[in-house]
Amino acid sequence: MIGIIRHGITPWNQEGRFQGHRDVPLAEEGILQAQALARRLNTEPWDVIVSSDLMRAKQTAEIVAEQLGIETVLVDERLREISGGLLDGTTESERVAKWGNDWYNMELGLESEASCRNRGSACLEELADRYAGKRVLVVSHGTLLGYTLNGLLPKDEERGHLLNTSLTKLIKKNDGWACELYNCTKHLDA
């Protein structure tokens, strides 16, 4: 089983800024979210934690690892958020002011959905093979995980954007992947 986690909230999430590859830390609220998730995950057996190399994901993974007694957080750069190019660090209103309402259709260095999905999928496939029979947590980013899940799972119009510190559980089967739990944040309600 692979447990997919989106990192805790950051100041830039709160401001509506495109984070991309920028190395933004967790906000205080994000730390509290990660702690709540860690308490929840402590009721289940987990063997390995793999994280994006960006600070917000690593901080989330380290908080979870400490609670679970897992000594090492493995890092894989393929789990980095989509590269935003010139969009990194900007808000929607800043993008409109700088490039106009049609900014999304301009060539601003944004990584393609296919590139993002392919590296995320390759990473999860490799982790599933390497740690077959183990329970693996993967801490990454909303857009990368969304594109990756859209590539691995059958299309589902009900599947929304992943929430901060949400847990999604995947099982690799002979004929593909199955989703046991999607975008669950019940730990934030406690």
PDB file of C-alpha atoms in Angstrom:
ATOM      1  CA  MET A   1       0.000   0.000   0.000  1.00  0.00           C
ATOM      2  CA  ILE A   2       1.081   3.517  -0.703  1.00  0.00           C
ATOM      3  CA  GLY A   3      -0.298   6.368   1.384  1.00  0.00           C
ATOM      4  CA  ILE A   4      -0.231   9.640  -0.523  1.00  0.00           C
ATOM      5  CA  ILE A   5      -0.029  12.847   1.537  1.00  0.00           C
ATOM      6  CA  ARG A   6      -0.170  16.435   0.386  1.00  0.00           C
ATOM      7  CA  HIS A   7       2.052  18.649   2.549  1.00  0.00           C
ATOM      8  CA  GLY A   8       0.656  20.959   5.238  1.00  0.00           C
ATOM      9  CA  ILE A   9      -0.464  24.479   4.434  1.00  0.00           C
ATOM     10  CA  THR A  10       2.159  27.187   3.836  1.00  0.00           C
ATOM     11  CA  PRO A  11       2.038  30.978   4.006  1.00  0.00           C
ATOM     12  CA  TRP A  12       1.993  31.002   0.203  1.00  0.00           C
ATOM     13  CA  ASN A  13      -1.005  28.622   0.131  1.00  0.00           C
ATOM     14  CA  GLN A  14      -2.736  31.083   2.452  1.00  0.00           C
ATOM     15  CA  GLU A  15      -1.851  33.999   0.140  1.00  0.00           C
ATOM     16  CA  GLY A  16      -2.835  32.144  -3.049  1.00  0.00           C
ATOM     17  CA  ARG A  17       0.729  32.206  -4.429  1.00  0.00           C
ATOM     18  CA  PHE A  18       1.944  29.687  -6.995  1.00  0.00           C
ATOM     19  CA  GLN A  19       4.698  27.802  -5.154  1.00  0.00           C
ATOM     20  CA  GLY A  20       6.131  25.485  -7.790  1.00  0.00           C
ATOM     21  CA  HIS A  21       9.783  24.789  -7.058  1.00  0.00           C
ATOM     22  CA  ARG A  22      10.152  27.619  -4.545  1.00  0.00           C
ATOM     23  CA  ASP A  23      11.265  26.286  -1.164  1.00  0.00           C
ATOM     24  CA  VAL A  24       8.519  27.569   1.129  1.00  0.00           C
ATOM     25  CA  PRO A  25       8.226  26.323   4.741  1.00  0.00           C
ATOM     26  CA  LEU A  26       5.046  25.263   6.486  1.00  0.00           C
ATOM     27  CA  ALA A  27       2.887  27.882   8.179  1.00  0.00           C
ATOM     28  CA  GLU A  28       2.096  27.366  11.862  1.00  0.00           C
ATOM     29  CA  GLU A  29      -1.276  25.975  10.751  1.00  0.00           C
ATOM     30  CA  GLY A  30       0.548  23.543   8.440  1.00  0.00           C
ATOM     31  CA  ILE A  31       2.663  22.278  11.328  1.00  0.00           C
ATOM     32  CA  LEU A  32      -0.498  21.694  13.375  1.00  0.00           C
ATOM     33  CA  GLN A  33      -2.084  19.893  10.395  1.00  0.00           C
ATOM     34  CA  ALA A  34       0.968  17.636  10.040  1.00  0.00           C
ATOM     35  CA  GLN A  35       0.915  16.865  13.769  1.00  0.00           C
ATOM     36  CA  ALA A  36      -2.780  15.916  13.565  1.00  0.00           C
ATOM     37  CA  LEU A  37      -2.055  13.683  10.563  1.00  0.00           C
ATOM     38  CA  ALA A  38       0.871  12.080  12.407  1.00  0.00           C
ATOM     39  CA  ARG A  39      -1.368  11.205  15.382  1.00  0.00           C
ATOM     40  CA  ARG A  40      -3.866   9.634  12.984  1.00  0.00           C
ATOM     41  CA  LEU A  41      -1.213   7.630  11.129  1.00  0.00           C
ATOM     42  CA  ASN A  42       0.241   6.395  14.421  1.00  0.00           C
ATOM     43  CA  THR A  43      -2.765   4.053  14.663  1.00  0.00           C
ATOM     44  CA  GLU A  44      -1.636   2.226  11.500  1.00  0.00           C
ATOM     45  CA  PRO A  45       1.576   0.358  10.635  1.00  0.00           C
ATOM     46  CA  TRP A  46       3.829   2.222   8.172  1.00  0.00           C
ATOM     47  CA  ASP A  47       7.316   1.112   7.120  1.00  0.00           C
ATOM     48  CA  VAL A  48       8.826   3.800   4.873  1.00  0.00           C
ATOM     49  CA  ILE A  49       8.389   7.540   4.262  1.00  0.00           C
ATOM     50  CA  VAL A  50       9.493   9.161   0.996  1.00  0.00           C
ATOM     51  CA  SER A  51       9.256  12.919   0.455  1.00  0.00           C
ATOM     52  CA  SER A  52       9.759  15.589  -2.136  1.00  0.00           C
ATOM     53  CA  ASP A  53      12.991  17.497  -1.550  1.00  0.00           C
ATOM     54  CA  LEU A  54      11.111  20.778  -1.051  1.00  0.00           C
ATOM     55  CA  MET A  55      10.935  22.088   2.531  1.00  0.00           C
ATOM     56  CA  ARG A  56       7.149  22.075   2.934  1.00  0.00           C
ATOM     57  CA  ALA A  57       6.911  18.383   2.056  1.00  0.00           C
ATOM     58  CA  LYS A  58      10.039  17.419   4.024  1.00  0.00           C
ATOM     59  CA  GLN A  59       8.776  19.212   7.145  1.00  0.00           C
ATOM     60  CA  THR A  60       5.464  17.374   6.893  1.00  0.00           C
ATOM     61  CA  ALA A  61       7.248  14.037   6.381  1.00  0.00           C
ATOM     62  CA  GLU A  62       9.612  14.638   9.308  1.00  0.00           C
ATOM     63  CA  ILE A  63       6.729  15.426  11.679  1.00  0.00           C
ATOM     64  CA  VAL A  64       4.975  12.207  10.618  1.00  0.00           C
ATOM     65  CA  ALA A  65       8.177  10.138  10.761  1.00  0.00           C
ATOM     66  CA  GLU A  66       8.952  11.290  14.296  1.00  0.00           C
ATOM     67  CA  GLN A  67       5.486  10.289  15.521  1.00  0.00           C
ATOM     68  CA  LEU A  68       5.734   6.895  13.778  1.00  0.00           C
ATOM     69  CA  GLY A  69       9.275   6.187  14.989  1.00  0.00           C
ATOM     70  CA  ILE A  70      10.662   6.007  11.445  1.00  0.00           C
ATOM     71  CA  GLU A  71      14.252   7.249  11.635  1.00  0.00           C
ATOM     72  CA  THR A  72      14.878   8.245   8.035  1.00  0.00           C
ATOM     73  CA  VAL A  73      12.812  10.217   5.559  1.00  0.00           C
ATOM     74  CA  LEU A  74      13.904   9.240   2.068  1.00  0.00           C
ATOM     75  CA  VAL A  75      13.931  12.068  -0.500  1.00  0.00           C
ATOM     76  CA  ASP A  76      13.114  11.815  -4.196  1.00  0.00           C
ATOM     77  CA  GLU A  77      13.266  14.914  -6.421  1.00  0.00           C
ATOM     78  CA  ARG A  78      10.712  13.383  -8.804  1.00  0.00           C
ATOM     79  CA  LEU A  79       8.114  14.153  -6.122  1.00  0.00           C
ATOM     80  CA  ARG A  80       8.718  17.927  -6.452  1.00  0.00           C
ATOM     81  CA  GLU A  81       5.773  20.129  -7.293  1.00  0.00           C
ATOM     82  CA  ILE A  82       5.159  21.119 -10.903  1.00  0.00           C
ATOM     83  CA  SER A  83       7.656  23.727 -12.051  1.00  0.00           C
ATOM     84  CA  GLY A  84       5.858  27.012 -12.519  1.00  0.00           C
ATOM     85  CA  GLY A  85       8.579  28.829 -14.412  1.00  0.00           C
ATOM     86  CA  LEU A  86       7.762  32.541 -14.337  1.00  0.00           C
ATOM     87  CA  LEU A  87       4.574  31.821 -12.368  1.00  0.00           C
ATOM     88  CA  ASP A  88       6.435  30.739  -9.223  1.00  0.00           C
ATOM     89  CA  GLY A  89       5.795  33.174  -6.387  1.00  0.00           C
ATOM     90  CA  THR A  90       2.909  35.020  -8.060  1.00  0.00           C
ATOM     91  CA  THR A  91      -0.751  35.396  -7.151  1.00  0.00           C
ATOM     92  CA  GLU A  92      -3.586  35.264  -9.666  1.00  0.00           C
ATOM     93  CA  SER A  93      -4.003  39.058  -9.553  1.00  0.00           C
ATOM     94  CA  GLU A  94      -0.262  39.565 -10.109  1.00  0.00           C
ATOM     95  CA  ARG A  95      -0.354  37.219 -13.108  1.00  0.00           C
ATOM     96  CA  VAL A  96      -3.318  39.058 -14.623  1.00  0.00           C
ATOM     97  CA  ALA A  97      -1.642  42.440 -14.028  1.00  0.00           C
ATOM     98  CA  LYS A  98       1.607  41.258 -15.614  1.00  0.00           C
ATOM     99  CA  TRP A  99       0.395  39.078 -18.504  1.00  0.00           C
ATOM    100  CA  GLY A 100      -3.354  39.705 -18.850  1.00  0.00           C
ATOM    101  CA  ASN A 101      -6.399  37.490 -18.384  1.00  0.00           C
ATOM    102  CA  ASP A 102      -5.097  34.939 -20.883  1.00  0.00           C
ATOM    103  CA  TRP A 103      -1.854  34.281 -18.929  1.00  0.00           C
ATOM    104  CA  TYR A 104      -2.609  30.555 -18.619  1.00  0.00           C
ATOM    105  CA  ASN A 105      -2.318  30.103 -22.388  1.00  0.00           C
ATOM    106  CA  MET A 106       1.048  31.851 -22.603  1.00  0.00           C
ATOM    107  CA  GLU A 107       4.466  30.204 -22.644  1.00  0.00           C
ATOM    108  CA  LEU A 108       5.732  31.183 -19.190  1.00  0.00           C
ATOM    109  CA  GLY A 109       7.875  28.141 -18.450  1.00  0.00           C
ATOM    110  CA  LEU A 110       5.144  26.066 -16.767  1.00  0.00           C
ATOM    111  CA  GLU A 111       6.017  22.364 -16.776  1.00  0.00           C
ATOM    112  CA  SER A 112       3.582  20.313 -18.848  1.00  0.00           C
ATOM    113  CA  GLU A 113       0.931  18.166 -17.218  1.00  0.00           C
ATOM    114  CA  ALA A 114       2.360  15.116 -19.026  1.00  0.00           C
ATOM    115  CA  SER A 115       5.886  15.730 -17.722  1.00  0.00           C
ATOM    116  CA  CYS A 116       4.620  16.191 -14.174  1.00  0.00           C
ATOM    117  CA  ARG A 117       2.358  13.108 -14.358  1.00  0.00           C
ATOM    118  CA  ASN A 118       5.071  10.941 -15.910  1.00  0.00           C
ATOM    119  CA  ARG A 119       7.700  11.642 -13.255  1.00  0.00           C
ATOM    120  CA  GLY A 120       5.176  11.230 -10.426  1.00  0.00           C
ATOM    121  CA  SER A 121       3.852   7.964 -11.875  1.00  0.00           C
ATOM    122  CA  ALA A 122       7.355   6.600 -12.492  1.00  0.00           C
ATOM    123  CA  CYS A 123       8.284   7.356  -8.891  1.00  0.00           C
ATOM    124  CA  LEU A 124       5.192   5.634  -7.435  1.00  0.00           C
ATOM    125  CA  GLU A 125       5.606   2.605  -9.712  1.00  0.00           C
ATOM    126  CA  GLU A 126       9.241   2.267  -8.638  1.00  0.00           C
ATOM    127  CA  LEU A 127       8.387   2.640  -4.944  1.00  0.00           C
ATOM    128  CA  ALA A 128       5.625   0.026  -5.219  1.00  0.00           C
ATOM    129  CA  ASP A 129       8.062  -2.436  -6.796  1.00  0.00           C
ATOM    130  CA  ARG A 130      10.982  -1.654  -4.472  1.00  0.00           C
ATOM    131  CA  TYR A 131       8.873  -1.887  -1.311  1.00  0.00           C
ATOM    132  CA  ALA A 132       6.445  -4.637  -2.359  1.00  0.00           C
ATOM    133  CA  GLY A 133       4.653  -5.933   0.725  1.00  0.00           C
ATOM    134  CA  LYS A 134       5.538  -2.798   2.716  1.00  0.00           C
ATOM    135  CA  ARG A 135       3.399   0.187   3.641  1.00  0.00           C
ATOM    136  CA  VAL A 136       4.909   3.343   2.156  1.00  0.00           C
ATOM    137  CA  LEU A 137       3.976   6.972   2.822  1.00  0.00           C
ATOM    138  CA  VAL A 138       4.709   9.494   0.072  1.00  0.00           C
ATOM    139  CA  VAL A 139       4.646  13.215   0.903  1.00  0.00           C
ATOM    140  CA  SER A 140       4.406  15.545  -2.059  1.00  0.00           C
ATOM    141  CA  HIS A 141       2.427  18.417  -3.600  1.00  0.00           C
ATOM    142  CA  GLY A 142      -1.112  19.059  -4.798  1.00  0.00           C
ATOM    143  CA  THR A 143      -0.624  19.516  -8.524  1.00  0.00           C
ATOM    144  CA  LEU A 144       1.969  16.761  -8.950  1.00  0.00           C
ATOM    145  CA  LEU A 145      -0.161  14.323  -6.969  1.00  0.00           C
ATOM    146  CA  GLY A 146      -3.333  15.338  -8.786  1.00  0.00           C
ATOM    147  CA  TYR A 147      -1.803  14.792 -12.217  1.00  0.00           C
ATOM    148  CA  THR A 148      -0.186  11.543 -11.065  1.00  0.00           C
ATOM    149  CA  LEU A 149      -3.439  10.168  -9.637  1.00  0.00           C
ATOM    150  CA  ASN A 150      -5.295  11.158 -12.823  1.00  0.00           C
ATOM    151  CA  GLY A 151      -2.779   9.071 -14.768  1.00  0.00           C
ATOM    152  CA  LEU A 152      -2.842   6.031 -12.471  1.00  0.00           C
ATOM    153  CA  LEU A 153      -6.540   5.800 -11.656  1.00  0.00           C
ATOM    154  CA  PRO A 154      -9.617   5.634 -13.856  1.00  0.00           C
ATOM    155  CA  LYS A 155     -11.049   9.053 -14.604  1.00  0.00           C
ATOM    156  CA  ASP A 156     -13.465  10.217 -11.943  1.00  0.00           C
ATOM    157  CA  GLU A 157     -15.213  13.567 -12.268  1.00  0.00           C
ATOM    158  CA  GLU A 158     -15.908  13.553  -8.515  1.00  0.00           C
ATOM    159  CA  ARG A 159     -12.218  13.550  -7.623  1.00  0.00           C
ATOM    160  CA  GLY A 160     -11.359  17.056  -6.486  1.00  0.00           C
ATOM    161  CA  HIS A 161      -8.140  18.916  -5.701  1.00  0.00           C
ATOM    162  CA  LEU A 162      -6.176  17.343  -2.830  1.00  0.00           C
ATOM    163  CA  LEU A 163      -6.429  19.190   0.460  1.00  0.00           C
ATOM    164  CA  ASN A 164      -3.433  19.992   2.667  1.00  0.00           C
ATOM    165  CA  THR A 165      -2.368  16.931   4.722  1.00  0.00           C
ATOM    166  CA  SER A 166      -5.021  14.795   3.039  1.00  0.00           C
ATOM    167  CA  LEU A 167      -4.428  11.051   2.960  1.00  0.00           C
ATOM    168  CA  THR A 168      -5.076   8.977  -0.149  1.00  0.00           C
ATOM    169  CA  LYS A 169      -4.410   5.225  -0.091  1.00  0.00           C
ATOM    170  CA  LEU A 170      -3.425   3.327  -3.226  1.00  0.00           C
ATOM    171  CA  ILE A 171      -2.934  -0.379  -3.777  1.00  0.00           C
ATOM    172  CA  LYS A 172      -0.983  -1.651  -6.776  1.00  0.00           C
ATOM    173  CA  LYS A 173      -2.662  -4.603  -8.443  1.00  0.00           C
ATOM    174  CA  ASN A 174      -1.667  -6.741 -11.415  1.00  0.00           C
ATOM    175  CA  ASP A 175      -3.939  -4.741 -13.721  1.00  0.00           C
ATOM    176  CA  GLY A 176      -3.131  -1.269 -12.383  1.00  0.00           C
ATOM    177  CA  TRP A 177      -3.912   0.747  -9.275  1.00  0.00           C
ATOM    178  CA  ALA A 178      -6.912   0.865  -6.954  1.00  0.00           C
ATOM    179  CA  CYS A 179      -7.824   3.712  -4.646  1.00  0.00           C
ATOM    180  CA  GLU A 180      -8.911   2.618  -1.163  1.00  0.00           C
ATOM    181  CA  LEU A 181      -9.256   6.136   0.302  1.00  0.00           C
ATOM    182  CA  TYR A 182      -9.203   9.528  -1.390  1.00  0.00           C
ATOM    183  CA  ASN A 183      -8.406  13.014  -0.049  1.00  0.00           C
ATOM    184  CA  CYS A 184      -9.338  12.196   3.553  1.00  0.00           C
ATOM    185  CA  THR A 185      -8.765  14.889   6.174  1.00  0.00           C
ATOM    186  CA  LYS A 186     -10.769  13.449   9.088  1.00  0.00           C
ATOM    187  CA  HIS A 187      -7.751  14.082  11.341  1.00  0.00           C
ATOM    188  CA  LEU A 188      -8.327  17.841  10.952  1.00  0.00           C
ATOM    189  CA  ASP A 189     -11.827  17.541  12.419  1.00  0.00           C
ATOM    190  CA  ALA A 190     -10.670  15.990  15.692  1.00  0.00           C
TER     191      ALA A 190
END
